[in-house]
């Protein structure tokens, strides 16, 4: 995540994870949503350490320093109104107020709660700490997604639903049923669906169910990987996503 820009899929993923934790706006307490109504409530990508303050400290003298100012670890999602209210305030001043008013708000957006890290002199240490928190929370979220118990609770109801912008079915991950072979194009289509969800409001992809809501299962995909089992599938799935998404 070091110097990763907001165009990185990880930024959208961080928003999805933050929403799952109940993230709220720091000044009005409303739940964050990418389609809030009204210009004042449109979500913006706020610099935790204001750009102008960092610029005065020489953080725009080189391209590498600029990337630090604008990287994911220095950005949070806030409404336009809240972003304007913060303006060029120092984090050590305004984050205290946020924490007092909404005790869980900072943690919901992965902001280190140690006030020492909010000082301008500790900007780079703050980035280091927050990168780790973001990475850990995304990993925890991904682990949670493949938890067998969670899937058993929800999968039956989801299969009965029609596909929409937040729900999509794929018969298989990489096995072409008609041609009885591994098909890399199918694998890439799965990747495109996941990236599409990450770049929007999130969603659910169910592999092993066709467009007619018929359960195909995962056996064909399990057997088609180098290990020939579920563990091999999970390993291949993770490595494939990491190779393209980062």
GROMACS .gro file of C-alpha atoms in nm:
model
  246
    1UNK     CA    1   0.000   0.000   0.000
    2UNK     CA    2   0.299   0.232   0.023
    3UNK     CA    3   0.238   0.536  -0.204
    4UNK     CA    4  -0.061   0.358  -0.360
    5UNK     CA    5  -0.284   0.618  -0.533
    6UNK     CA    6  -0.659   0.646  -0.495
    7UNK     CA    7  -0.693   0.495  -0.844
    8UNK     CA    8  -0.576   0.167  -0.693
    9UNK     CA    9  -0.853  -0.094  -0.644
   10UNK     CA   10  -0.743  -0.111  -0.282
   11UNK     CA   11  -0.894   0.234  -0.223
   12UNK     CA   12  -1.238   0.122  -0.333
   13UNK     CA   13  -1.189  -0.197  -0.137
   14UNK     CA   14  -1.110   0.007   0.173
   15UNK     CA   15  -1.443   0.188   0.125
   16UNK     CA   16  -1.631  -0.143   0.103
   17UNK     CA   17  -1.463  -0.265   0.423
   18UNK     CA   18  -1.523   0.067   0.600
   19UNK     CA   19  -1.894   0.052   0.511
   20UNK     CA   20  -1.911  -0.305   0.644
   21UNK     CA   21  -1.783  -0.166   0.975
   22UNK     CA   22  -2.056   0.100   0.980
   23UNK     CA   23  -1.840   0.396   0.876
   24UNK     CA   24  -2.001   0.736   0.927
   25UNK     CA   25  -1.932   1.094   0.826
   26UNK     CA   26  -1.714   1.263   1.085
   27UNK     CA   27  -1.932   1.572   1.122
   28UNK     CA   28  -2.294   1.470   1.081
   29UNK     CA   29  -2.283   1.104   1.185
   30UNK     CA   30  -2.465   0.979   0.875
   31UNK     CA   31  -2.372   0.641   0.728
   32UNK     CA   32  -2.138   0.677   0.431
   33UNK     CA   33  -2.281   0.590   0.093
   34UNK     CA   34  -2.143   0.658  -0.254
   35UNK     CA   35  -2.477   0.798  -0.369
   36UNK     CA   36  -2.582   1.035  -0.095
   37UNK     CA   37  -2.824   1.300  -0.219
   38UNK     CA   38  -2.721   1.665  -0.255
   39UNK     CA   39  -2.391   1.830  -0.341
   40UNK     CA   40  -2.306   1.894   0.024
   41UNK     CA   41  -2.331   1.523   0.097
   42UNK     CA   42  -2.145   1.395  -0.208
   43UNK     CA   43  -1.850   1.185  -0.095
   44UNK     CA   44  -1.503   1.330  -0.134
   45UNK     CA   45  -1.160   1.179  -0.081
   46UNK     CA   46  -1.034   1.386   0.211
   47UNK     CA   47  -0.665   1.430   0.296
   48UNK     CA   48  -0.628   1.347   0.666
   49UNK     CA   49  -0.310   1.556   0.677
   50UNK     CA   50  -0.413   1.857   0.461
   51UNK     CA   51  -0.216   1.896   0.141
   52UNK     CA   52  -0.146   2.267   0.199
   53UNK     CA   53   0.011   2.202   0.539
   54UNK     CA   54   0.231   1.927   0.399
   55UNK     CA   55   0.328   2.142   0.102
   56UNK     CA   56   0.464   2.405   0.343
   57UNK     CA   57   0.679   2.131   0.492
   58UNK     CA   58   0.835   2.042   0.160
   59UNK     CA   59   0.619   1.746   0.065
   60UNK     CA   60   0.567   1.872  -0.289
   61UNK     CA   61   0.932   1.925  -0.376
   62UNK     CA   62   0.970   1.579  -0.530
   63UNK     CA   63   0.733   1.343  -0.708
   64UNK     CA   64   0.794   1.071  -0.449
   65UNK     CA   65   0.690   1.308  -0.168
   66UNK     CA   66   0.379   1.408  -0.364
   67UNK     CA   67   0.279   1.043  -0.385
   68UNK     CA   68   0.299   1.018  -0.007
   69UNK     CA   69   0.067   1.317   0.035
   70UNK     CA   70  -0.194   1.169  -0.198
   71UNK     CA   71  -0.163   0.801  -0.116
   72UNK     CA   72  -0.445   0.586   0.019
   73UNK     CA   73  -0.312   0.598   0.376
   74UNK     CA   74  -0.367   0.976   0.387
   75UNK     CA   75  -0.719   0.966   0.248
   76UNK     CA   76  -1.062   0.899   0.395
   77UNK     CA   77  -1.416   0.923   0.263
   78UNK     CA   78  -1.614   1.223   0.388
   79UNK     CA   79  -1.904   1.430   0.263
   80UNK     CA   80  -1.815   1.747   0.074
   81UNK     CA   81  -1.958   1.954   0.359
   82UNK     CA   82  -1.739   1.782   0.618
   83UNK     CA   83  -1.434   1.811   0.397
   84UNK     CA   84  -1.493   2.185   0.365
   85UNK     CA   85  -1.535   2.226   0.740
   86UNK     CA   86  -1.201   2.059   0.808
   87UNK     CA   87  -1.025   2.265   0.541
   88UNK     CA   88  -0.659   2.305   0.646
   89UNK     CA   89  -0.698   2.211   1.013
   90UNK     CA   90  -0.419   2.009   1.171
   91UNK     CA   91  -0.517   1.646   1.237
   92UNK     CA   92  -0.412   1.668   1.601
   93UNK     CA   93  -0.681   1.935   1.647
   94UNK     CA   94  -0.978   1.813   1.442
   95UNK     CA   95  -0.936   1.438   1.497
   96UNK     CA   96  -0.972   1.493   1.873
   97UNK     CA   97  -1.310   1.655   1.814
   98UNK     CA   98  -1.419   1.372   1.586
   99UNK     CA   99  -1.319   1.112   1.844
  100UNK     CA  100  -1.506   1.295   2.121
  101UNK     CA  101  -1.823   1.332   1.914
  102UNK     CA  102  -1.818   0.991   1.745
  103UNK     CA  103  -1.591   0.754   1.943
  104UNK     CA  104  -1.596   0.475   1.682
  105UNK     CA  105  -1.567   0.690   1.370
  106UNK     CA  106  -1.188   0.695   1.340
  107UNK     CA  107  -1.150   0.323   1.390
  108UNK     CA  108  -1.419   0.257   1.129
  109UNK     CA  109  -1.197   0.425   0.871
  110UNK     CA  110  -0.873   0.271   0.998
  111UNK     CA  111  -0.725   0.586   1.154
  112UNK     CA  112  -0.464   0.512   1.426
  113UNK     CA  113  -0.612   0.627   1.756
  114UNK     CA  114  -0.281   0.715   1.921
  115UNK     CA  115  -0.286   1.096   1.921
  116UNK     CA  116   0.093   1.112   1.892
  117UNK     CA  117   0.059   0.994   1.532
  118UNK     CA  118  -0.169   1.288   1.447
  119UNK     CA  119   0.108   1.547   1.480
  120UNK     CA  120   0.252   1.695   1.160
  121UNK     CA  121   0.600   1.582   1.261
  122UNK     CA  122   0.474   1.223   1.268
  123UNK     CA  123   0.314   1.223   0.920
  124UNK     CA  124   0.528   0.944   0.777
  125UNK     CA  125   0.488   0.730   1.088
  126UNK     CA  126   0.111   0.785   1.066
  127UNK     CA  127   0.116   0.658   0.706
  128UNK     CA  128   0.312   0.351   0.807
  129UNK     CA  129   0.072   0.267   1.089
  130UNK     CA  130  -0.241   0.327   0.881
  131UNK     CA  131  -0.113   0.123   0.583
  132UNK     CA  132  -0.082  -0.177   0.814
  133UNK     CA  133  -0.429  -0.125   0.961
  134UNK     CA  134  -0.586  -0.098   0.615
  135UNK     CA  135  -0.405  -0.408   0.489
  136UNK     CA  136  -0.501  -0.608   0.798
  137UNK     CA  137  -0.866  -0.504   0.777
  138UNK     CA  138  -0.891  -0.589   0.406
  139UNK     CA  139  -0.733  -0.929   0.470
  140UNK     CA  140  -0.972  -0.993   0.760
  141UNK     CA  141  -1.264  -0.893   0.541
  142UNK     CA  142  -1.154  -1.131   0.263
  143UNK     CA  143  -1.110  -1.414   0.513
  144UNK     CA  144  -1.459  -1.346   0.643
  145UNK     CA  145  -1.602  -1.371   0.291
  146UNK     CA  146  -1.492  -1.731   0.252
  147UNK     CA  147  -1.598  -1.841   0.598
  148UNK     CA  148  -1.804  -2.158   0.544
  149UNK     CA  149  -2.055  -2.075   0.815
  150UNK     CA  150  -2.134  -1.732   0.672
  151UNK     CA  151  -2.183  -1.884   0.326
  152UNK     CA  152  -2.421  -2.154   0.458
  153UNK     CA  153  -2.642  -1.890   0.615
  154UNK     CA  154  -2.682  -1.670   0.308
  155UNK     CA  155  -2.613  -1.872  -0.007
  156UNK     CA  156  -2.956  -2.035  -0.035
  157UNK     CA  157  -3.142  -1.705  -0.029
  158UNK     CA  158  -2.902  -1.540  -0.272
  159UNK     CA  159  -2.934  -1.817  -0.531
  160UNK     CA  160  -3.310  -1.758  -0.547
  161UNK     CA  161  -3.259  -1.392  -0.639
  162UNK     CA  162  -3.219  -1.254  -0.990
  163UNK     CA  163  -2.884  -1.111  -1.094
  164UNK     CA  164  -2.846  -0.734  -1.062
  165UNK     CA  165  -2.566  -0.477  -1.028
  166UNK     CA  166  -2.475  -0.621  -0.686
  167UNK     CA  167  -2.525  -0.992  -0.753
  168UNK     CA  168  -2.377  -1.211  -1.026
  169UNK     CA  169  -2.359  -1.585  -1.090
  170UNK     CA  170  -2.079  -1.774  -1.265
  171UNK     CA  171  -2.118  -2.143  -1.351
  172UNK     CA  172  -1.747  -2.204  -1.297
  173UNK     CA  173  -1.427  -2.019  -1.220
  174UNK     CA  174  -1.206  -2.161  -1.491
  175UNK     CA  175  -1.362  -2.484  -1.628
  176UNK     CA  176  -1.540  -2.459  -1.964
  177UNK     CA  177  -1.831  -2.701  -1.926
  178UNK     CA  178  -1.924  -2.706  -2.296
  179UNK     CA  179  -1.570  -2.771  -2.418
  180UNK     CA  180  -1.463  -2.978  -2.117
  181UNK     CA  181  -1.137  -2.789  -2.060
  182UNK     CA  182  -0.970  -2.514  -1.857
  183UNK     CA  183  -1.059  -2.174  -2.005
  184UNK     CA  184  -0.853  -1.871  -1.901
  185UNK     CA  185  -1.116  -1.637  -2.046
  186UNK     CA  186  -1.366  -1.756  -1.785
  187UNK     CA  187  -1.110  -1.687  -1.516
  188UNK     CA  188  -1.057  -1.336  -1.648
  189UNK     CA  189  -1.434  -1.275  -1.653
  190UNK     CA  190  -1.443  -1.356  -1.282
  191UNK     CA  191  -1.165  -1.103  -1.227
  192UNK     CA  192  -1.354  -0.835  -1.422
  193UNK     CA  193  -1.665  -0.892  -1.214
  194UNK     CA  194  -1.472  -0.857  -0.887
  195UNK     CA  195  -1.293  -0.542  -1.003
  196UNK     CA  196  -1.628  -0.401  -1.116
  197UNK     CA  197  -1.769  -0.455  -0.767
  198UNK     CA  198  -1.460  -0.297  -0.611
  199UNK     CA  199  -1.494   0.009  -0.832
  200UNK     CA  200  -1.859   0.060  -0.742
  201UNK     CA  201  -2.065  -0.008  -0.432
  202UNK     CA  202  -1.954  -0.365  -0.377
  203UNK     CA  203  -2.143  -0.682  -0.461
  204UNK     CA  204  -2.163  -1.059  -0.437
  205UNK     CA  205  -2.023  -1.304  -0.689
  206UNK     CA  206  -2.138  -1.666  -0.657
  207UNK     CA  207  -1.929  -1.922  -0.844
  208UNK     CA  208  -2.089  -2.262  -0.906
  209UNK     CA  209  -2.438  -2.140  -1.000
  210UNK     CA  210  -2.556  -2.080  -1.358
  211UNK     CA  211  -2.782  -1.808  -1.497
  212UNK     CA  212  -3.087  -2.030  -1.444
  213UNK     CA  213  -3.014  -2.054  -1.071
  214UNK     CA  214  -2.904  -2.418  -1.108
  215UNK     CA  215  -2.629  -2.524  -0.870
  216UNK     CA  216  -2.331  -2.657  -1.066
  217UNK     CA  217  -2.106  -2.685  -0.764
  218UNK     CA  218  -1.732  -2.637  -0.735
  219UNK     CA  219  -1.600  -2.987  -0.806
  220UNK     CA  220  -1.498  -2.909  -1.166
  221UNK     CA  221  -1.296  -2.608  -1.054
  222UNK     CA  222  -1.145  -2.798  -0.761
  223UNK     CA  223  -1.022  -3.077  -0.992
  224UNK     CA  224  -0.887  -2.840  -1.258
  225UNK     CA  225  -0.616  -2.676  -1.044
  226UNK     CA  226  -0.267  -2.815  -0.991
  227UNK     CA  227  -0.355  -2.962  -0.652
  228UNK     CA  228  -0.686  -3.103  -0.769
  229UNK     CA  229  -0.873  -2.999  -0.456
  230UNK     CA  230  -1.037  -2.711  -0.268
  231UNK     CA  231  -0.712  -2.591  -0.112
  232UNK     CA  232  -0.555  -2.565  -0.457
  233UNK     CA  233  -0.855  -2.369  -0.582
  234UNK     CA  234  -0.838  -2.118  -0.296
  235UNK     CA  235  -0.463  -2.076  -0.341
  236UNK     CA  236  -0.497  -2.023  -0.717
  237UNK     CA  237  -0.790  -1.784  -0.669
  238UNK     CA  238  -0.599  -1.565  -0.423
  239UNK     CA  239  -0.277  -1.562  -0.625
  240UNK     CA  240  -0.465  -1.475  -0.943
  241UNK     CA  241  -0.642  -1.180  -0.780
  242UNK     CA  242  -0.321  -1.056  -0.619
  243UNK     CA  243  -0.131  -1.072  -0.949
  244UNK     CA  244  -0.382  -0.839  -1.117
  245UNK     CA  245  -0.519  -0.626  -0.835
  246UNK     CA  246  -0.201  -0.586  -0.633
   0.00000   0.00000   0.00000
